Coordinates of C-alpha atoms in Angstrom, one line a residue:
Chain A
M245 CA 24.2 -36.5 -9.5
T246 CA 26.0 -38.6 -7.1
M247 CA 26.5 -42.1 -7.7
S248 CA 27.9 -45.3 -5.4
L249 CA 31.2 -46.1 -6.1
D250 CA 29.7 -49.4 -5.2
S251 CA 28.6 -49.5 -9.5
L252 CA 32.7 -49.3 -10.2
A253 CA 34.0 -51.9 -9.0
R254 CA 33.4 -55.5 -7.0
P255 CA 34.7 -57.9 -5.8
D256 CA 34.1 -60.2 -7.8
E257 CA 35.4 -64.1 -7.4
G258 CA 36.5 -65.6 -10.8
N259 CA 38.2 -62.6 -11.5
L260 CA 40.2 -63.0 -7.8
R261 CA 41.0 -66.3 -8.1
Q262 CA 42.7 -65.4 -12.3
D263 CA 45.0 -62.7 -11.0
G264 CA 46.4 -64.2 -9.2
I265 CA 45.8 -65.5 -6.0
P266 CA 47.4 -68.9 -4.9
T267 CA 44.7 -71.5 -4.3
D268 CA 46.2 -72.1 -1.0
A269 CA 46.4 -68.2 -0.3
P270 CA 46.8 -67.7 2.9
P271 CA 43.2 -65.8 4.5
S272 CA 44.9 -62.4 4.1
L273 CA 45.2 -62.4 0.7
D274 CA 41.6 -62.5 0.1
P275 CA 40.4 -58.3 0.5
R276 CA 37.3 -59.4 0.9
S277 CA 37.1 -55.7 0.3
P278 CA 36.3 -54.4 -4.3
V279 CA 39.1 -54.3 -6.2
A280 CA 40.2 -52.4 -9.5
L281 CA 41.8 -54.6 -12.3
F282 CA 44.3 -53.0 -14.7
G283 CA 45.0 -55.4 -17.5
L284 CA 48.1 -55.6 -20.1
D285 CA 47.1 -52.6 -21.6
E286 CA 47.4 -50.6 -18.4
P287 CA 50.3 -51.1 -17.1
L288 CA 52.0 -50.4 -14.0
A289 CA 55.7 -47.8 -14.7
M290 CA 57.8 -48.8 -11.9
D291 CA 60.6 -46.7 -10.7
A292 CA 62.8 -50.3 -10.8
G293 CA 62.2 -49.9 -14.4
V294 CA 59.7 -52.8 -14.8
D295 CA 56.3 -52.4 -16.7
L296 CA 54.1 -54.6 -14.0
A297 CA 51.0 -55.7 -15.9
P298 CA 48.6 -57.1 -14.7
F299 CA 47.9 -55.6 -11.5
R300 CA 45.5 -55.2 -9.1
I301 CA 44.2 -52.6 -6.3
A302 CA 42.2 -53.5 -4.1
Y303 CA 40.4 -50.4 -1.7
Q304 CA 37.8 -49.5 0.3
T305 CA 34.8 -46.3 0.4
A306 CA 33.3 -43.9 2.6
G307 CA 30.9 -41.8 2.1
T308 CA 29.2 -40.3 -1.6
L309 CA 30.8 -38.8 -4.5
N310 CA 29.1 -35.7 -5.3
A311 CA 28.0 -34.1 -8.4
D312 CA 31.1 -31.9 -9.2
R313 CA 33.8 -34.8 -7.7
S314 CA 35.0 -32.2 -5.9
N315 CA 34.6 -34.0 -2.6
A316 CA 37.1 -37.3 -2.5
V317 CA 39.6 -37.8 0.0
L318 CA 42.7 -40.8 -0.2
I319 CA 43.7 -41.7 3.0
C320 CA 47.4 -43.5 2.4
H321 CA 48.2 -45.9 4.9
A322 CA 50.9 -47.1 6.4
L323 CA 53.4 -49.8 6.1
T324 CA 51.6 -52.9 7.6
G325 CA 47.8 -51.1 7.0
D326 CA 45.5 -51.8 4.7
Q327 CA 42.3 -50.0 3.1
H328 CA 40.1 -51.7 5.9
F329 CA 40.3 -48.1 7.0
A330 CA 36.3 -47.7 8.7
H331 CA 35.4 -51.4 8.0
T332 CA 35.7 -54.6 10.3
H333 CA 38.9 -55.8 9.6
P334 CA 38.5 -58.8 7.8
V335 CA 41.1 -61.2 9.1
T336 CA 41.2 -59.5 12.6
G337 CA 37.7 -59.1 13.1
K338 CA 38.9 -55.4 14.7
R339 CA 37.3 -52.1 13.5
G340 CA 38.5 -49.7 10.9
W341 CA 42.0 -48.6 12.4
W342 CA 41.1 -44.9 11.2
E343 CA 37.9 -45.0 12.6
T344 CA 39.2 -42.4 15.5
L345 CA 40.0 -39.4 12.7
V346 CA 37.4 -40.7 10.1
G347 CA 33.5 -41.5 10.0
P348 CA 30.1 -39.5 10.6
G349 CA 31.3 -36.2 12.6
K350 CA 34.1 -37.1 12.5
P351 CA 37.2 -34.1 11.0
I352 CA 37.0 -36.7 8.1
D353 CA 33.5 -36.7 8.1
T354 CA 32.3 -39.7 5.8
D355 CA 28.6 -37.5 5.4
R356 CA 30.4 -35.0 3.8
Y357 CA 33.5 -36.7 2.0
F358 CA 33.8 -39.1 -0.4
V359 CA 36.8 -41.3 2.1
I360 CA 38.6 -43.9 -0.7
C361 CA 42.2 -45.9 0.8
S362 CA 43.4 -48.9 -1.1
N363 CA 45.8 -51.3 -0.3
V364 CA 49.4 -50.3 -1.4
I365 CA 51.1 -51.9 -4.6
G366 CA 53.6 -54.5 -3.2
S367 CA 51.2 -55.2 -0.2
C368 CA 49.0 -58.3 0.7
M369 CA 45.5 -57.4 1.9
G370 CA 43.9 -57.8 -2.4
S371 CA 46.7 -55.3 -4.0
T372 CA 49.5 -57.0 -6.4
G373 CA 52.8 -57.5 -4.6
P374 CA 54.7 -60.3 -3.8
A375 CA 52.1 -63.2 -2.7
S376 CA 50.4 -63.2 -6.1
T377 CA 50.6 -65.0 -9.0
D378 CA 53.5 -64.4 -11.7
P379 CA 51.7 -64.7 -14.6
A380 CA 54.6 -65.7 -15.8
T381 CA 55.3 -68.9 -13.9
G382 CA 51.9 -69.4 -12.6
K383 CA 53.6 -69.3 -8.7
P384 CA 53.8 -66.9 -6.5
Y385 CA 56.4 -63.4 -7.7
G386 CA 58.0 -64.0 -4.2
L387 CA 61.2 -61.9 -4.7
D388 CA 60.8 -62.1 -8.4
F389 CA 58.6 -58.8 -7.8
P390 CA 60.2 -55.7 -9.2
L391 CA 61.5 -53.5 -6.0
V392 CA 58.7 -50.9 -5.1
T393 CA 58.7 -47.7 -3.7
I394 CA 56.4 -44.8 -2.4
R395 CA 56.4 -43.4 -6.4
D396 CA 55.2 -46.3 -7.1
M397 CA 52.0 -46.5 -4.8
V398 CA 51.4 -43.7 -5.3
R399 CA 51.7 -43.9 -9.3
G400 CA 48.7 -47.1 -8.7
Q401 CA 46.5 -45.0 -6.6
A402 CA 46.4 -42.1 -9.3
M403 CA 45.5 -45.1 -11.9
L404 CA 42.7 -46.5 -9.4
L405 CA 41.6 -42.6 -9.1
D406 CA 41.4 -42.4 -12.7
R407 CA 39.4 -45.8 -13.2
L408 CA 36.8 -44.3 -10.1
G409 CA 36.8 -41.0 -12.6
I410 CA 38.4 -38.9 -9.4
R411 CA 39.9 -36.4 -11.6
D412 CA 41.5 -34.5 -8.4
L413 CA 41.1 -34.8 -4.4
F414 CA 39.9 -32.4 -2.5
L415 CA 42.2 -34.2 0.9
C416 CA 44.8 -36.6 0.8
V417 CA 45.8 -37.4 4.4
G418 CA 48.2 -40.0 5.8
G419 CA 50.3 -40.9 8.4
S420 CA 54.2 -42.7 8.7
M421 CA 54.1 -44.2 5.6
G422 CA 51.0 -43.0 4.7
G423 CA 52.6 -39.8 5.1
M424 CA 55.1 -40.4 2.3
Q425 CA 52.8 -40.8 0.4
V426 CA 51.1 -38.0 1.0
L427 CA 54.4 -35.5 -0.2
Q428 CA 54.9 -38.0 -3.0
W429 CA 50.9 -37.0 -4.5
A430 CA 52.0 -33.4 -3.3
A431 CA 54.9 -33.5 -5.3
L432 CA 54.0 -35.6 -8.0
Y433 CA 50.3 -34.6 -9.0
P434 CA 50.6 -30.6 -7.7
D435 CA 47.2 -29.8 -9.4
R436 CA 45.2 -33.3 -7.9
V437 CA 46.1 -32.3 -4.2
F438 CA 43.7 -29.2 -3.3
A439 CA 44.9 -29.8 0.5
A440 CA 47.5 -32.5 1.6
M441 CA 47.8 -33.8 5.6
P442 CA 51.1 -35.3 6.2
I443 CA 51.0 -36.9 9.2
A444 CA 54.4 -38.8 11.5
T445 CA 56.3 -38.4 8.6
G446 CA 59.7 -37.5 6.7
A447 CA 60.7 -36.7 3.1
R448 CA 63.3 -39.4 4.1
H449 CA 63.7 -42.5 5.3
S450 CA 66.1 -41.7 8.2
A451 CA 69.6 -43.9 9.3
Q452 CA 68.3 -45.3 12.0
N453 CA 64.3 -45.9 10.7
I454 CA 66.7 -47.7 7.2
A455 CA 68.9 -49.5 10.4
F456 CA 65.5 -51.2 11.8
H457 CA 64.4 -52.3 8.6
E458 CA 67.3 -54.0 8.3
V459 CA 66.9 -56.0 11.4
G460 CA 63.6 -56.9 10.6
R461 CA 64.3 -58.2 6.8
Q462 CA 67.0 -59.8 8.5
A463 CA 65.5 -61.5 11.4
I464 CA 63.0 -62.8 8.3
M465 CA 65.3 -64.2 6.2
A466 CA 66.8 -65.8 9.2
D467 CA 64.2 -68.1 9.4
P468 CA 64.6 -71.5 7.7
A469 CA 60.7 -71.7 6.5
W470 CA 61.3 -68.3 4.3
A471 CA 63.0 -70.5 2.1
E472 CA 64.6 -68.0 -0.3
G473 CA 61.1 -66.1 -0.2
R474 CA 59.4 -69.4 -1.8
Y475 CA 57.3 -70.3 0.9
L476 CA 54.5 -70.6 -0.2
E477 CA 55.5 -72.7 -3.2
A478 CA 57.5 -75.0 0.0
G479 CA 54.4 -75.3 2.5
T480 CA 55.6 -73.4 5.0
R481 CA 55.3 -69.9 6.8
P482 CA 58.0 -67.9 8.2
A483 CA 56.2 -66.7 11.1
K484 CA 59.6 -66.8 13.5
G485 CA 61.0 -64.6 11.9
L486 CA 58.4 -62.2 11.1
G487 CA 56.8 -61.8 14.4
V488 CA 60.6 -61.6 15.2
A489 CA 60.7 -58.3 13.0
R490 CA 57.1 -57.1 14.0
M491 CA 58.3 -57.2 17.8
G492 CA 61.5 -54.9 17.2
A493 CA 59.7 -52.8 15.2
H494 CA 56.8 -52.6 17.9
I495 CA 58.9 -50.7 20.4
T496 CA 59.8 -48.3 17.7
Y497 CA 56.3 -47.7 17.2
L498 CA 56.0 -46.7 21.2
S499 CA 58.1 -44.8 23.4
E500 CA 59.5 -45.5 26.9
P501 CA 57.5 -43.2 29.1
A502 CA 54.5 -44.7 27.5
L503 CA 55.9 -48.3 27.4
H504 CA 56.6 -47.7 31.5
R505 CA 53.6 -46.9 32.1
K506 CA 51.4 -50.0 30.6
F507 CA 54.1 -52.4 31.5
G508 CA 57.0 -50.7 34.0
R509 CA 59.1 -53.6 35.2
R510 CA 55.8 -55.8 36.4
F511 CA 56.2 -59.0 35.9
Q512 CA 54.0 -61.5 33.7
G513 CA 51.1 -62.8 36.5
G514 CA 52.8 -60.8 39.5
H515 CA 55.5 -63.5 40.0
A516 CA 59.4 -63.3 41.2
P517 CA 61.5 -64.6 38.3
T518 CA 61.5 -67.8 37.0
F519 CA 64.7 -68.1 36.2
S520 CA 64.2 -69.2 32.8
F521 CA 63.8 -67.3 29.5
N522 CA 59.8 -67.4 29.8
A523 CA 58.5 -64.3 29.0
D524 CA 58.8 -63.4 32.8
F525 CA 58.0 -59.7 32.2
Q526 CA 54.8 -58.2 31.2
I527 CA 56.1 -56.1 28.2
E528 CA 57.9 -59.5 26.8
S529 CA 54.6 -60.9 26.9
Y530 CA 52.9 -58.2 25.5
L531 CA 55.5 -58.2 22.5
R532 CA 55.4 -62.0 21.9
H533 CA 51.5 -61.1 21.4
Q534 CA 52.5 -58.5 18.8
G535 CA 54.4 -60.8 16.8
L536 CA 52.1 -63.9 17.3
S537 CA 49.0 -62.0 16.5
F538 CA 50.7 -60.1 13.6
V539 CA 52.1 -63.0 11.2
E540 CA 48.4 -64.0 10.8
R541 CA 47.6 -61.3 9.0
F542 CA 50.5 -60.3 7.2
D543 CA 52.5 -61.5 4.4
A544 CA 56.6 -61.9 5.0
N545 CA 57.9 -60.8 1.9
A546 CA 55.5 -58.1 1.7
Y547 CA 56.8 -56.5 5.0
L548 CA 60.1 -57.1 3.2
Y549 CA 59.0 -55.1 -0.5
L550 CA 57.0 -53.1 1.9
T551 CA 60.2 -51.5 4.2
R552 CA 62.6 -51.1 1.4
A553 CA 60.1 -49.2 -0.4
M554 CA 60.5 -46.5 2.8
D555 CA 63.9 -47.1 3.1
Y556 CA 64.3 -45.8 -0.7
F557 CA 61.9 -43.2 -0.3
D558 CA 64.2 -39.5 -0.4
L559 CA 62.2 -37.0 -1.7
A560 CA 65.0 -34.4 -1.7
A561 CA 67.3 -36.7 -3.8
D562 CA 64.6 -36.4 -6.0
H563 CA 65.1 -33.9 -6.7
G564 CA 68.0 -32.3 -7.2
G565 CA 69.1 -32.5 -3.4
V566 CA 66.8 -29.7 -2.7
L567 CA 63.2 -30.5 -0.6
A568 CA 62.0 -27.1 -1.7
N569 CA 62.0 -28.1 -5.5
A570 CA 59.0 -31.1 -5.0
F571 CA 57.1 -28.5 -4.1
R572 CA 57.8 -25.3 -6.6
N573 CA 54.9 -23.4 -7.4
T574 CA 52.2 -25.6 -5.3
R575 CA 49.5 -24.5 -4.9
T576 CA 48.1 -27.3 -2.5
R577 CA 47.7 -26.1 1.2
F578 CA 49.0 -28.3 3.9
C579 CA 48.6 -28.8 7.4
V580 CA 51.5 -30.9 9.6
M581 CA 51.8 -33.0 12.5
S582 CA 54.0 -34.6 14.4
F583 CA 54.0 -36.0 18.1
T584 CA 56.5 -34.8 20.7
S585 CA 57.6 -38.6 21.7
D586 CA 58.0 -39.7 18.0
W587 CA 61.0 -40.6 17.6
L588 CA 60.9 -43.0 15.5
F589 CA 59.6 -39.7 12.9
P590 CA 60.9 -37.1 15.5
T591 CA 59.3 -33.0 15.0
A592 CA 63.3 -32.4 13.4
D593 CA 61.3 -34.6 10.4
S594 CA 58.4 -32.4 10.4
R595 CA 60.2 -29.2 10.3
A596 CA 62.4 -29.6 7.3
I597 CA 59.3 -30.3 5.5
V598 CA 57.6 -27.4 6.4
H599 CA 60.8 -25.4 6.3
A600 CA 61.0 -27.0 2.7
L601 CA 57.1 -25.8 1.7
N602 CA 58.3 -22.1 3.8
A603 CA 61.0 -22.1 1.2
A604 CA 58.5 -23.1 -1.8
S605 CA 56.0 -20.4 -0.1
A606 CA 53.4 -23.2 0.0
P607 CA 50.8 -22.4 2.5
V608 CA 50.9 -24.2 5.6
A609 CA 50.4 -24.8 8.3
F610 CA 52.5 -27.1 11.6
V611 CA 51.4 -28.0 14.5
E612 CA 53.7 -30.6 16.8
I613 CA 51.1 -32.6 19.3
E614 CA 52.3 -32.9 23.1
S615 CA 51.6 -36.8 23.1
D616 CA 53.1 -40.1 25.1
K617 CA 52.4 -42.5 23.2
G618 CA 55.1 -42.8 20.6
H619 CA 54.8 -42.7 16.8
D620 CA 51.6 -45.1 16.7
A621 CA 50.1 -41.8 18.3
F622 CA 48.4 -40.9 15.1
L623 CA 46.5 -43.8 15.3
L624 CA 44.9 -43.4 18.8
D625 CA 42.9 -41.3 20.3
E626 CA 44.4 -37.6 20.0
P627 CA 42.3 -34.8 20.8
V628 CA 44.6 -32.4 19.9
M629 CA 45.2 -33.7 16.6
F630 CA 41.5 -34.5 16.6
N631 CA 41.2 -30.9 16.7
A632 CA 43.7 -29.6 14.4
A633 CA 43.0 -31.3 11.6
K634 CA 39.1 -30.4 12.1
G635 CA 40.1 -27.3 11.3
F636 CA 42.7 -28.1 9.2
V637 CA 39.7 -30.0 6.9
D638 CA 37.3 -27.4 7.4
A639 CA 38.9 -24.6 6.5
A640 CA 40.1 -26.4 3.1
A641 CA 36.2 -27.7 2.5
R642 CA 35.1 -24.3 2.8
A643 CA 38.2 -22.7 -0.2
R644 CA 36.6 -25.5 -2.0
G645 CA 33.4 -24.5 -1.3
L646 CA 31.7 -28.5 -0.2
Chain B
M259 CA 55.4 -16.9 19.6
S260 CA 53.5 -15.4 22.8
R261 CA 52.8 -11.8 22.6
V262 CA 54.9 -10.3 26.4
A263 CA 52.6 -10.3 29.0
P264 CA 51.1 -6.7 29.2
A265 CA 54.2 -4.2 30.5
P266 CA 52.7 -1.0 32.5
W267 CA 54.9 0.8 29.0
S268 CA 52.6 -1.2 27.0
T269 CA 49.6 -1.4 27.3
T270 CA 48.2 -3.8 24.1
D271 CA 45.4 -5.4 26.6
T272 CA 44.1 -1.6 27.8
L273 CA 44.5 0.5 24.6
P274 CA 40.9 1.5 22.8
R275 CA 39.2 -0.7 20.5
S276 CA 37.8 0.6 17.4
D277 CA 36.0 -2.2 15.8
G278 CA 36.7 -4.7 18.4
A279 CA 40.3 -4.4 16.8
R280 CA 43.6 -3.0 19.3
V281 CA 45.2 0.5 18.1
D282 CA 48.4 -0.9 17.4
H283 CA 46.4 -3.8 15.0
L284 CA 45.2 -0.8 13.6
V285 CA 48.1 0.6 12.1
V286 CA 49.1 -2.4 10.9
L287 CA 45.8 -2.3 9.0
G288 CA 46.9 1.1 7.9
L289 CA 50.1 0.1 7.2
V290 CA 49.6 -3.0 5.2
P291 CA 48.7 -2.3 0.8
P292 CA 45.4 -4.5 -0.4
S293 CA 46.3 -8.2 -1.4
A294 CA 49.7 -8.0 0.0
R295 CA 51.5 -11.5 1.4
V296 CA 52.1 -10.9 4.8
L297 CA 53.4 -13.2 6.9
D298 CA 52.8 -12.4 11.1
I299 CA 55.4 -13.5 13.4
G300 CA 53.6 -14.7 16.7
C301 CA 50.1 -13.9 15.4
G302 CA 48.7 -15.5 18.0
D303 CA 45.0 -16.8 17.6
G304 CA 45.4 -15.2 14.1
T305 CA 43.3 -12.1 15.2
L306 CA 45.7 -9.3 13.2
L307 CA 45.5 -11.8 9.9
T308 CA 41.6 -12.7 10.3
L309 CA 41.3 -8.4 10.8
L310 CA 45.0 -8.2 7.5
R311 CA 42.5 -11.5 5.8
D312 CA 38.7 -9.3 5.8
R313 CA 39.5 -5.9 5.5
R314 CA 42.3 -6.2 3.1
G315 CA 42.0 -9.5 1.2
I316 CA 45.5 -10.1 1.9
D317 CA 47.1 -13.9 2.0
G318 CA 48.6 -14.2 5.2
R319 CA 50.8 -16.5 7.6
G320 CA 51.4 -17.0 10.9
I321 CA 54.3 -18.1 13.3
E322 CA 53.3 -18.5 16.4
L323 CA 54.7 -20.8 19.4
S324 CA 52.0 -22.0 21.5
R325 CA 50.1 -25.0 20.5
E326 CA 46.7 -23.2 21.6
G327 CA 47.4 -20.4 19.3
V328 CA 47.9 -22.2 16.2
N329 CA 45.3 -24.1 16.6
A330 CA 42.7 -21.4 16.7
C331 CA 44.6 -20.5 13.4
L332 CA 43.7 -23.2 11.8
A333 CA 40.1 -23.4 12.9
R334 CA 40.4 -19.6 11.1
G335 CA 41.7 -20.9 8.2
L336 CA 44.6 -19.5 8.3
P337 CA 48.1 -21.4 7.7
V338 CA 49.9 -20.8 10.8
I339 CA 53.6 -22.7 11.6
Q340 CA 54.4 -24.0 15.6
G341 CA 57.7 -22.2 15.3
D342 CA 59.4 -19.1 16.5
A343 CA 61.3 -16.0 14.9
D344 CA 65.2 -17.6 16.0
T345 CA 64.7 -20.6 14.5
D346 CA 61.5 -20.9 12.0
L347 CA 62.7 -17.6 9.4
A348 CA 66.2 -19.1 7.8
N349 CA 64.5 -21.2 5.4
Y350 CA 61.9 -18.3 4.1
P351 CA 63.5 -17.1 0.1
D352 CA 64.7 -13.2 -0.3
D353 CA 61.6 -11.2 -0.5
A354 CA 58.7 -13.7 0.1
F355 CA 56.9 -11.3 1.6
D356 CA 56.1 -7.7 1.1
V357 CA 55.1 -6.9 4.8
V358 CA 56.4 -9.1 7.8
V359 CA 55.1 -7.8 10.9
L360 CA 56.7 -8.4 14.6
S361 CA 54.6 -7.8 17.7
Q362 CA 56.1 -6.8 21.0
T363 CA 58.4 -10.3 20.3
I364 CA 61.8 -9.2 19.1
Q365 CA 62.6 -8.8 22.6
A366 CA 61.6 -12.3 23.4
T367 CA 63.9 -13.4 20.4
R368 CA 67.7 -14.8 21.2
N369 CA 69.0 -13.2 19.0
P370 CA 67.9 -9.8 17.8
R371 CA 69.6 -8.5 15.8
I372 CA 69.3 -11.8 13.5
V373 CA 66.0 -12.0 13.3
L374 CA 65.4 -8.3 12.5
E375 CA 68.0 -8.9 9.8
H376 CA 65.7 -11.7 8.4
L377 CA 63.2 -9.9 8.6
L378 CA 64.0 -7.6 6.3
R379 CA 65.2 -9.9 3.9
I380 CA 62.3 -11.4 3.6
G381 CA 59.6 -9.0 4.0
R382 CA 59.7 -5.7 1.9
Q383 CA 58.7 -4.2 4.4
V384 CA 58.8 -4.9 8.4
V385 CA 56.1 -3.5 10.6
I386 CA 57.6 -4.0 14.3
S387 CA 56.6 -3.1 17.4
F388 CA 58.0 -3.6 21.0
P389 CA 58.0 -2.2 24.5
N390 CA 60.0 0.3 25.3
F391 CA 62.2 0.4 28.3
G392 CA 62.8 3.6 27.9
H393 CA 59.8 4.9 29.2
W394 CA 59.7 7.4 32.2
R395 CA 57.5 4.2 34.7
V396 CA 60.0 1.7 33.6
R397 CA 63.2 4.8 34.4
S398 CA 61.8 5.6 37.5
E399 CA 61.6 1.9 38.7
L400 CA 64.8 1.5 38.0
A401 CA 66.0 4.9 39.9
F402 CA 64.1 5.6 42.7
R403 CA 62.9 1.7 43.4
G404 CA 66.5 0.1 41.9
R405 CA 64.5 -2.6 41.3
M406 CA 63.2 -3.8 37.7
P407 CA 59.5 -3.3 37.0
V408 CA 56.9 -5.7 37.9
T409 CA 53.0 -3.6 38.3
E410 CA 49.9 -5.0 38.0
L411 CA 50.3 -4.5 34.7
M412 CA 53.7 -6.4 34.2
P413 CA 52.5 -9.5 36.7
E414 CA 56.1 -11.3 35.9
E415 CA 59.0 -11.0 38.0
W416 CA 62.9 -10.8 36.3
Y417 CA 63.7 -14.3 37.0
E418 CA 59.8 -15.5 35.0
T419 CA 59.8 -13.0 32.6
Q420 CA 60.4 -14.0 28.6
N421 CA 61.4 -10.8 27.3
I422 CA 65.3 -11.7 27.8
H423 CA 66.3 -8.3 25.1
H424 CA 64.0 -5.4 26.2
C425 CA 65.5 -2.1 24.3
T426 CA 64.6 1.8 24.1
I427 CA 63.5 2.9 21.3
R428 CA 66.4 4.6 21.0
D429 CA 68.7 1.2 21.3
F430 CA 66.0 0.2 18.1
V431 CA 66.8 2.8 16.3
G432 CA 70.8 2.1 16.4
L433 CA 70.3 -1.5 15.6
C434 CA 68.2 -0.1 12.2
R435 CA 71.2 1.9 11.4
T436 CA 74.2 -1.0 12.8
V437 CA 72.0 -3.6 10.3
G438 CA 71.2 -1.0 7.0
A439 CA 67.7 -0.7 8.1
Q440 CA 65.8 2.1 6.4
I441 CA 62.8 3.0 8.8
E442 CA 59.9 4.8 6.5
K443 CA 57.9 5.4 9.2
A444 CA 57.9 5.6 13.4
T445 CA 55.8 6.4 15.7
A446 CA 55.5 5.6 19.9
L447 CA 52.2 4.6 21.4
D448 CA 51.5 6.3 24.6
A449 CA 50.4 4.6 28.1
R450 CA 46.8 4.4 26.5
G451 CA 48.0 3.5 23.3
R452 CA 47.4 6.6 21.1
P453 CA 50.3 7.4 19.0
M454 CA 52.3 10.3 19.5
R455 CA 52.4 13.6 17.8
I456 CA 54.7 12.7 15.2
S457 CA 56.8 16.4 15.6
M458 CA 57.9 15.2 18.9
P459 CA 62.2 14.4 18.8
W460 CA 63.4 11.0 19.4
W461 CA 63.8 11.9 23.1
V462 CA 60.3 12.5 24.1
W463 CA 59.5 9.0 22.0
N464 CA 61.7 7.5 24.4
L465 CA 60.9 8.9 27.2
F466 CA 57.1 9.4 27.1
G467 CA 56.3 6.6 24.6
A468 CA 54.9 2.8 26.1
Q469 CA 55.8 1.4 22.7
G470 CA 57.8 1.9 19.3
V471 CA 55.8 0.9 15.9
F472 CA 58.7 1.3 13.3
L473 CA 57.9 0.6 9.5
L474 CA 61.4 -0.7 8.3
R475 CA 62.2 -1.2 4.3
R476 CA 66.0 -2.8 3.5
G477 CA 68.8 -0.1 3.2
D478 CA 70.5 0.7 0.0
G479 CA 73.6 0.2 2.3
S480 CA 74.5 3.7 3.1
P481 CA 74.0 4.0 7.0
S482 CA 70.3 5.1 7.9
D483 CA 69.9 8.6 8.5
A484 CA 67.9 8.2 11.6
V485 CA 68.3 10.1 14.6

């Protein structure tokens, strides 16, 4: 028997409004995707010590779950990503963000696997987060929303899988913050992950990365329109602060060679300097555009919460300071990938994961991919990454009898 | 980890084949017990690990320097990490493997002694092969031409080769003694890749063996009684 997941949950206009989208919500809060609702009897036990209830998880799927329910793939999205991995984005109208890797005939083949991606807890694309309505007050949570951790996100995803009737995953895959979730999945639910593919990620957030995040958060908080986090009620939006945060962060996703190749020192419109603070250089214009387009689709408080979740991530610290302890006796097979020009999550971070897996005697493959595209390479057209992913996924499927 | 370029005394590429398998691989096959946990360092495209998996049902892992090699291994379903013997051995726990294989690679490592000590620590048995710099062809190149040997089989000049720590079979036996390794078996392969007669004395191997193949294990602390 095969089943369509469409029958399990559907977006329901009544539920959506009831469950926390403010009536004047920005369009980004309407997920336009299936939503799983969890009531007061099914709270999410969060690391902050709070039982979150009710809450909801918006998700997307592609492909068909097989009769054995053994072909499920969970994609974990990155910081500002969402569940629309292979679907047109409801706000931007852009194609799915991982259609390079996932789709019919792709390394993660939706003709063979049932692929799920859910918006993480704390985000703003339909899952419960700081922009959702606090049932205690009837107003948006704002900063009253409990701090979120990577582990909270993973616990929420596990509850979603329970709801969908999926006991274990054939594959758990993600890049950057998504890779952190993959590692957390393997550590928290080793029996539920057959194969894991963490890409361009680390087992902890570095001091440098925390520093970049703090700059972004301070930019948001310095915007008067942020209104101490109560901008939804105030009817304002901290677009300037969030835009600056995005501009700074975007630089860390690229690399100097990629920036040079794309923009160099070229002037906008080809003219000489205007002797002003206009966006003379193409790179300035590009960054301003990145900032502007980001605020159209993302909630400022969600950005605060999700950057904090990454900062707090330190898988070794959760296991007595020894990363290998996170993977003791694991039977999950791993494929770790990094990119040569990624300075946000450099290869050394991936190597630390690999060495810990070696110390835990886990089966692990590791490949560093030559690319000058920086951290964002995992989202781009990287044939070497696709080949490596296909080799790993195909072999894992053979081992699982898929 | 790339295997060294074929040297005149290391005839890996011209070895006679049986079932399509290299003779040095068959030597390893003969040493590895069924269902063993095996680490192949410098595993290339995974040929040896695949042979051992198919014939011995081993649980194999690999380390390989080249991306192409790692990708080939991934496609074969082999858990192989991109890395090298100098940097990626320290984290494996003691006795992590029944057999550790290091083929034609130790002469390309930065610190062969530390590498060998790690091999003995993480593997109950160590199979190690290397080109013998004491082979008569090498000696004659040095003795009569006064040049580092470069032939059609070893095309790399001294300034291009990855082989930075050449040794002879006797040198290697000396290192085994220094680190307290016990030599369980040893053989030399001649220039055509055939095992030489076991009864030969070390000096014959050292002169006529193109490569040495050793099976080692951790010693009991007393110096090895190898010659």
